[in-house]
PDB file of C-alpha atoms in Angstrom:
ATOM      1  CA  MET A   1      17.770 -23.872  29.947  1.00 44.00           C
ATOM      2  CA  ARG A   2      21.317 -22.566  29.173  1.00 50.00           C
ATOM      3  CA  THR A   3      22.282 -19.803  32.254  1.00 69.00           C
ATOM      4  CA  GLY A   4      24.474 -16.886  31.728  1.00 82.00           C
ATOM      5  CA  GLY A   5      28.009 -16.240  32.909  1.00 90.00           C
ATOM      6  CA  THR A   6      27.379 -13.558  36.125  1.00 94.00           C
ATOM      7  CA  THR A   7      27.534 -14.945  39.315  1.00 96.00           C
ATOM      8  CA  ALA A   8      24.825 -13.438  42.134  1.00 97.00           C
ATOM      9  CA  ILE A   9      26.051 -13.055  45.479  1.00 98.00           C
ATOM     10  CA  LEU A  10      23.092 -12.702  47.675  1.00 98.00           C
ATOM     11  CA  LEU A  11      23.484 -11.546  51.174  1.00 97.00           C
ATOM     12  CA  ALA A  12      21.113 -13.015  53.589  1.00 96.00           C
ATOM     13  CA  GLY A  13      23.363 -12.898  57.402  1.00 89.00           C
ATOM     14  CA  ARG A  14      22.440 -11.284  60.075  1.00 86.00           C
ATOM     15  CA  ARG A  15      24.303  -8.277  61.224  1.00 77.00           C
ATOM     16  CA  ASP A  16      26.468  -8.637  63.812  1.00 75.00           C
ATOM     17  CA  GLY A  17      24.774 -12.213  64.283  1.00 67.00           C
ATOM     18  CA  ALA A  18      22.098 -10.334  66.168  1.00 79.00           C
ATOM     19  CA  THR A  19      18.482 -11.024  65.376  1.00 83.00           C
ATOM     20  CA  ASP A  20      16.715  -8.042  63.068  1.00 90.00           C
ATOM     21  CA  PRO A  21      13.631  -7.015  64.929  1.00 92.00           C
ATOM     22  CA  LEU A  22      11.549  -7.747  61.965  1.00 94.00           C
ATOM     23  CA  ALA A  23      12.721 -11.621  62.144  1.00 93.00           C
ATOM     24  CA  GLN A  24      12.073 -11.334  65.762  1.00 94.00           C
ATOM     25  CA  ALA A  25       8.099  -9.642  64.883  1.00 96.00           C
ATOM     26  CA  ALA A  26       7.642 -12.482  62.379  1.00 96.00           C
ATOM     27  CA  GLY A  27       9.038 -15.492  64.841  1.00 95.00           C
ATOM     28  CA  VAL A  28      12.142 -16.587  62.627  1.00 94.00           C
ATOM     29  CA  THR A  29      15.371 -16.244  62.938  1.00 91.00           C
ATOM     30  CA  HIS A  30      16.587 -13.895  59.789  1.00 92.00           C
ATOM     31  CA  LYS A  31      15.420 -11.266  58.135  1.00 93.00           C
ATOM     32  CA  CYS A  32      15.370 -13.041  54.788  1.00 95.00           C
ATOM     33  CA  LEU A  33      13.338 -15.715  56.325  1.00 96.00           C
ATOM     34  CA  VAL A  34      10.386 -13.043  56.850  1.00 96.00           C
ATOM     35  CA  PRO A  35       7.268 -14.121  55.097  1.00 96.00           C
ATOM     36  CA  VAL A  36       6.346 -11.942  52.415  1.00 97.00           C
ATOM     37  CA  ALA A  37       3.278 -12.187  50.187  1.00 96.00           C
ATOM     38  CA  GLY A  38       3.194 -16.081  51.391  1.00 95.00           C
ATOM     39  CA  GLN A  39       7.056 -17.260  51.049  1.00 97.00           C
ATOM     40  CA  PRO A  40      10.186 -15.993  53.100  1.00 97.00           C
ATOM     41  CA  MET A  41      11.803 -12.830  51.173  1.00 97.00           C
ATOM     42  CA  LEU A  42      14.737 -15.197  50.039  1.00 98.00           C
ATOM     43  CA  LEU A  43      12.606 -16.767  47.602  1.00 98.00           C
ATOM     44  CA  HIS A  44      11.366 -13.847  46.041  1.00 97.00           C
ATOM     45  CA  VAL A  45      14.986 -12.702  45.272  1.00 98.00           C
ATOM     46  CA  VAL A  46      16.416 -16.115  44.757  1.00 98.00           C
ATOM     47  CA  GLU A  47      13.511 -16.947  41.985  1.00 97.00           C
ATOM     48  CA  ALA A  48      14.262 -12.977  40.177  1.00 98.00           C
ATOM     49  CA  LEU A  49      17.442 -14.321  39.878  1.00 98.00           C
ATOM     50  CA  VAL A  50      17.554 -17.783  38.341  1.00 97.00           C
ATOM     51  CA  ALA A  51      14.711 -16.582  36.180  1.00 97.00           C
ATOM     52  CA  ASN A  52      17.418 -13.937  34.837  1.00 97.00           C
ATOM     53  CA  ARG A  53      18.985 -15.725  31.446  1.00 96.00           C
ATOM     54  CA  ARG A  54      22.202 -13.928  32.432  1.00 96.00           C
ATOM     55  CA  ILE A  55      22.857 -15.222  36.005  1.00 97.00           C
ATOM     56  CA  GLY A  56      24.708 -18.649  36.335  1.00 96.00           C
ATOM     57  CA  GLN A  57      24.993 -19.248  40.000  1.00 97.00           C
ATOM     58  CA  VAL A  58      23.288 -17.689  42.792  1.00 98.00           C
ATOM     59  CA  ARG A  59      25.774 -17.873  46.004  1.00 98.00           C
ATOM     60  CA  VAL A  60      23.641 -16.947  49.241  1.00 98.00           C
ATOM     61  CA  VAL A  61      25.913 -15.754  52.195  1.00 98.00           C
ATOM     62  CA  ILE A  62      24.488 -16.860  55.253  1.00 96.00           C
ATOM     63  CA  GLU A  63      25.645 -17.973  59.052  1.00 93.00           C
ATOM     64  CA  ASP A  64      24.090 -21.293  58.158  1.00 93.00           C
ATOM     65  CA  PRO A  65      24.298 -22.197  54.897  1.00 97.00           C
ATOM     66  CA  ALA A  66      22.559 -25.914  56.184  1.00 96.00           C
ATOM     67  CA  LEU A  67      19.401 -23.246  57.079  1.00 95.00           C
ATOM     68  CA  LEU A  68      18.540 -23.363  52.966  1.00 97.00           C
ATOM     69  CA  ALA A  69      17.899 -26.868  52.699  1.00 97.00           C
ATOM     70  CA  GLY A  70      15.009 -26.383  54.842  1.00 96.00           C
ATOM     71  CA  LEU A  71      13.513 -24.353  52.403  1.00 97.00           C
ATOM     72  CA  PRO A  72      11.758 -26.911  50.086  1.00 96.00           C
ATOM     73  CA  PRO A  73      11.745 -24.666  46.783  1.00 96.00           C
ATOM     74  CA  LEU A  74      15.446 -24.333  47.144  1.00 97.00           C
ATOM     75  CA  ARG A  75      16.253 -27.928  47.627  1.00 97.00           C
ATOM     76  CA  GLY A  76      16.136 -28.821  43.723  1.00 97.00           C
ATOM     77  CA  LEU A  77      18.394 -25.360  42.952  1.00 98.00           C
ATOM     78  CA  LEU A  78      21.320 -26.789  46.128  1.00 98.00           C
ATOM     79  CA  HIS A  79      21.254 -29.872  44.332  1.00 97.00           C
ATOM     80  CA  SER A  80      21.736 -28.808  41.369  1.00 97.00           C
ATOM     81  CA  GLY A  81      24.686 -26.120  42.247  1.00 97.00           C
ATOM     82  CA  ARG A  82      22.807 -23.587  40.715  1.00 97.00           C
ATOM     83  CA  VAL A  83      22.355 -22.341  43.908  1.00 98.00           C
ATOM     84  CA  VAL A  84      25.361 -22.606  46.850  1.00 98.00           C
ATOM     85  CA  GLY A  85      25.361 -21.351  50.402  1.00 98.00           C
ATOM     86  CA  VAL A  86      28.289 -19.908  51.408  1.00 98.00           C
ATOM     87  CA  ALA A  87      29.072 -18.992  55.297  1.00 97.00           C
ATOM     88  CA  ALA A  88      28.852 -15.852  56.351  1.00 95.00           C
ATOM     89  CA  GLN A  89      32.171 -14.210  57.985  1.00 94.00           C
ATOM     90  CA  LEU A  90      31.861 -11.241  60.759  1.00 91.00           C
ATOM     91  CA  ASN A  91      31.466  -7.784  58.581  1.00 91.00           C
ATOM     92  CA  LEU A  92      29.874  -7.311  55.298  1.00 92.00           C
ATOM     93  CA  VAL A  93      33.586  -6.815  53.257  1.00 94.00           C
ATOM     94  CA  ASP A  94      34.467 -10.401  54.466  1.00 95.00           C
ATOM     95  CA  SER A  95      31.520 -12.075  53.552  1.00 96.00           C
ATOM     96  CA  VAL A  96      31.112 -10.573  49.907  1.00 96.00           C
ATOM     97  CA  LEU A  97      34.637 -11.512  49.640  1.00 96.00           C
ATOM     98  CA  ALA A  98      33.637 -15.310  50.841  1.00 97.00           C
ATOM     99  CA  GLY A  99      31.017 -15.121  48.197  1.00 97.00           C
ATOM    100  CA  ALA A 100      33.285 -14.320  45.813  1.00 96.00           C
ATOM    101  CA  ASP A 101      35.951 -17.071  46.164  1.00 96.00           C
ATOM    102  CA  GLY A 102      36.465 -18.904  43.261  1.00 94.00           C
ATOM    103  CA  ALA A 103      33.099 -17.306  41.485  1.00 94.00           C
ATOM    104  CA  ALA A 104      33.022 -16.716  37.643  1.00 89.00           C
ATOM    105  CA  PHE A 105      33.026 -12.840  37.106  1.00 88.00           C
ATOM    106  CA  PRO A 106      31.139 -10.639  36.627  1.00 90.00           C
ATOM    107  CA  LEU A 107      29.636 -10.119  40.065  1.00 93.00           C
ATOM    108  CA  LEU A 108      25.715  -9.357  40.777  1.00 94.00           C
ATOM    109  CA  ILE A 109      25.701  -8.598  44.665  1.00 95.00           C
ATOM    110  CA  THR A 110      22.399  -7.845  46.100  1.00 96.00           C
ATOM    111  CA  THR A 111      20.213  -8.385  49.314  1.00 96.00           C
ATOM    112  CA  ALA A 112      17.918 -11.082  50.404  1.00 96.00           C
ATOM    113  CA  ASP A 113      15.103  -8.395  51.455  1.00 94.00           C
ATOM    114  CA  ASN A 114      15.144  -6.935  48.037  1.00 95.00           C
ATOM    115  CA  VAL A 115      11.840  -8.310  47.146  1.00 95.00           C
ATOM    116  CA  MET A 116      10.750  -6.394  44.292  1.00 95.00           C
ATOM    117  CA  LEU A 117      13.834  -7.423  42.414  1.00 97.00           C
ATOM    118  CA  THR A 118      12.901  -8.600  38.990  1.00 97.00           C
ATOM    119  CA  PRO A 119      14.829 -10.447  36.016  1.00 97.00           C
ATOM    120  CA  GLU A 120      13.960  -7.767  34.139  1.00 97.00           C
ATOM    121  CA  ALA A 121      15.202  -4.803  36.933  1.00 96.00           C
ATOM    122  CA  VAL A 122      18.838  -7.603  36.760  1.00 96.00           C
ATOM    123  CA  ASP A 123      18.947  -7.251  32.835  1.00 95.00           C
ATOM    124  CA  GLU A 124      18.909  -2.980  32.926  1.00 94.00           C
ATOM    125  CA  MET A 125      21.179  -3.172  35.691  1.00 91.00           C
ATOM    126  CA  LEU A 126      24.040  -5.794  34.056  1.00 91.00           C
ATOM    127  CA  ASP A 127      23.208  -3.308  30.699  1.00 91.00           C
ATOM    128  CA  GLY A 128      23.749  -0.355  32.476  1.00 89.00           C
ATOM    129  CA  CYS A 129      27.039  -1.872  34.065  1.00 84.00           C
ATOM    130  CA  MET A 130      28.148  -3.184  30.165  1.00 82.00           C
ATOM    131  CA  ALA A 131      27.746   0.500  29.034  1.00 84.00           C
ATOM    132  CA  GLN A 132      29.927   2.114  31.443  1.00 81.00           C
ATOM    133  CA  GLY A 133      32.476  -0.234  30.301  1.00 75.00           C
ATOM    134  CA  GLY A 134      31.816  -3.410  32.862  1.00 63.00           C
ATOM    135  CA  GLY A 135      34.166  -3.168  35.642  1.00 53.00           C
ATOM    136  CA  ARG A 136      32.236   0.042  37.370  1.00 46.00           C
ATOM    137  CA  ARG A 137      29.753  -0.636  39.910  1.00 48.00           C
ATOM    138  CA  ARG A 138      26.198   0.400  40.114  1.00 47.00           C
ATOM    139  CA  ARG A 139      23.417   0.640  42.320  1.00 49.00           C
ATOM    140  CA  LEU A 140      20.833  -2.120  42.059  1.00 48.00           C
ATOM    141  CA  HIS A 141      18.345   0.431  43.655  1.00 50.00           C
ATOM    142  CA  PRO A 142      17.362   4.132  42.695  1.00 48.00           C
ATOM    143  CA  PRO A 143      19.338   6.256  45.371  1.00 47.00           C
ATOM    144  CA  ARG A 144      16.824   7.466  47.638  1.00 48.00           C
ATOM    145  CA  VAL A 145      15.398  11.091  46.907  1.00 46.00           C
ATOM    146  CA  GLY A 146      17.570  13.788  48.620  1.00 48.00           C
ATOM    147  CA  ALA A 147      20.454  11.067  48.960  1.00 47.00           C
ATOM    148  CA  GLY A 148      23.882  12.981  49.144  1.00 49.00           C
ATOM    149  CA  ARG A 149      22.572  16.202  50.374  1.00 48.00           C
ATOM    150  CA  PRO A 150      22.262  17.716  53.612  1.00 46.00           C
ATOM    151  CA  PRO A 151      18.836  17.334  55.154  1.00 44.00           C
ATOM    152  CA  PRO A 152      16.665  20.431  55.673  1.00 47.00           C
ATOM    153  CA  GLY A 153      17.910  22.768  58.177  1.00 46.00           C
ATOM    154  CA  ALA A 154      21.535  21.310  58.248  1.00 43.00           C
ATOM    155  CA  ALA A 155      24.513  23.585  58.423  1.00 44.00           C
TER     156      ALA A 155
END
């Protein structure tokens, strides 16, 4: 299967290196490893990305990229280079920049807890970006209801 030229950056690291409460409750080291429907959240997102014909390489940004090889469904994708582990940095911006270093553009940036992502949603987002000139940013998720408005009762 021929893959596209968009590189996906998949943010899977821990905030401030701390264990997420959801991960802690599930007995795993990272929130992206919390099982949803029988598999780690990370795998749901990777599957959606690699199933999309427009996504080329998926770069998973995580503190210890070797952790990815411990997930059997990723081994073939890692071996082929379709999925690549990138070491997370101390902050979000530097982690995104590390993921983008040497990547083919355009970029799609998402998070490993985005388990409802589908190949069709990726197409919709990429189409929306192209319709707006390709160089603009768009949300991968619709904004929260009431986003940008002050909460009720706020002055």
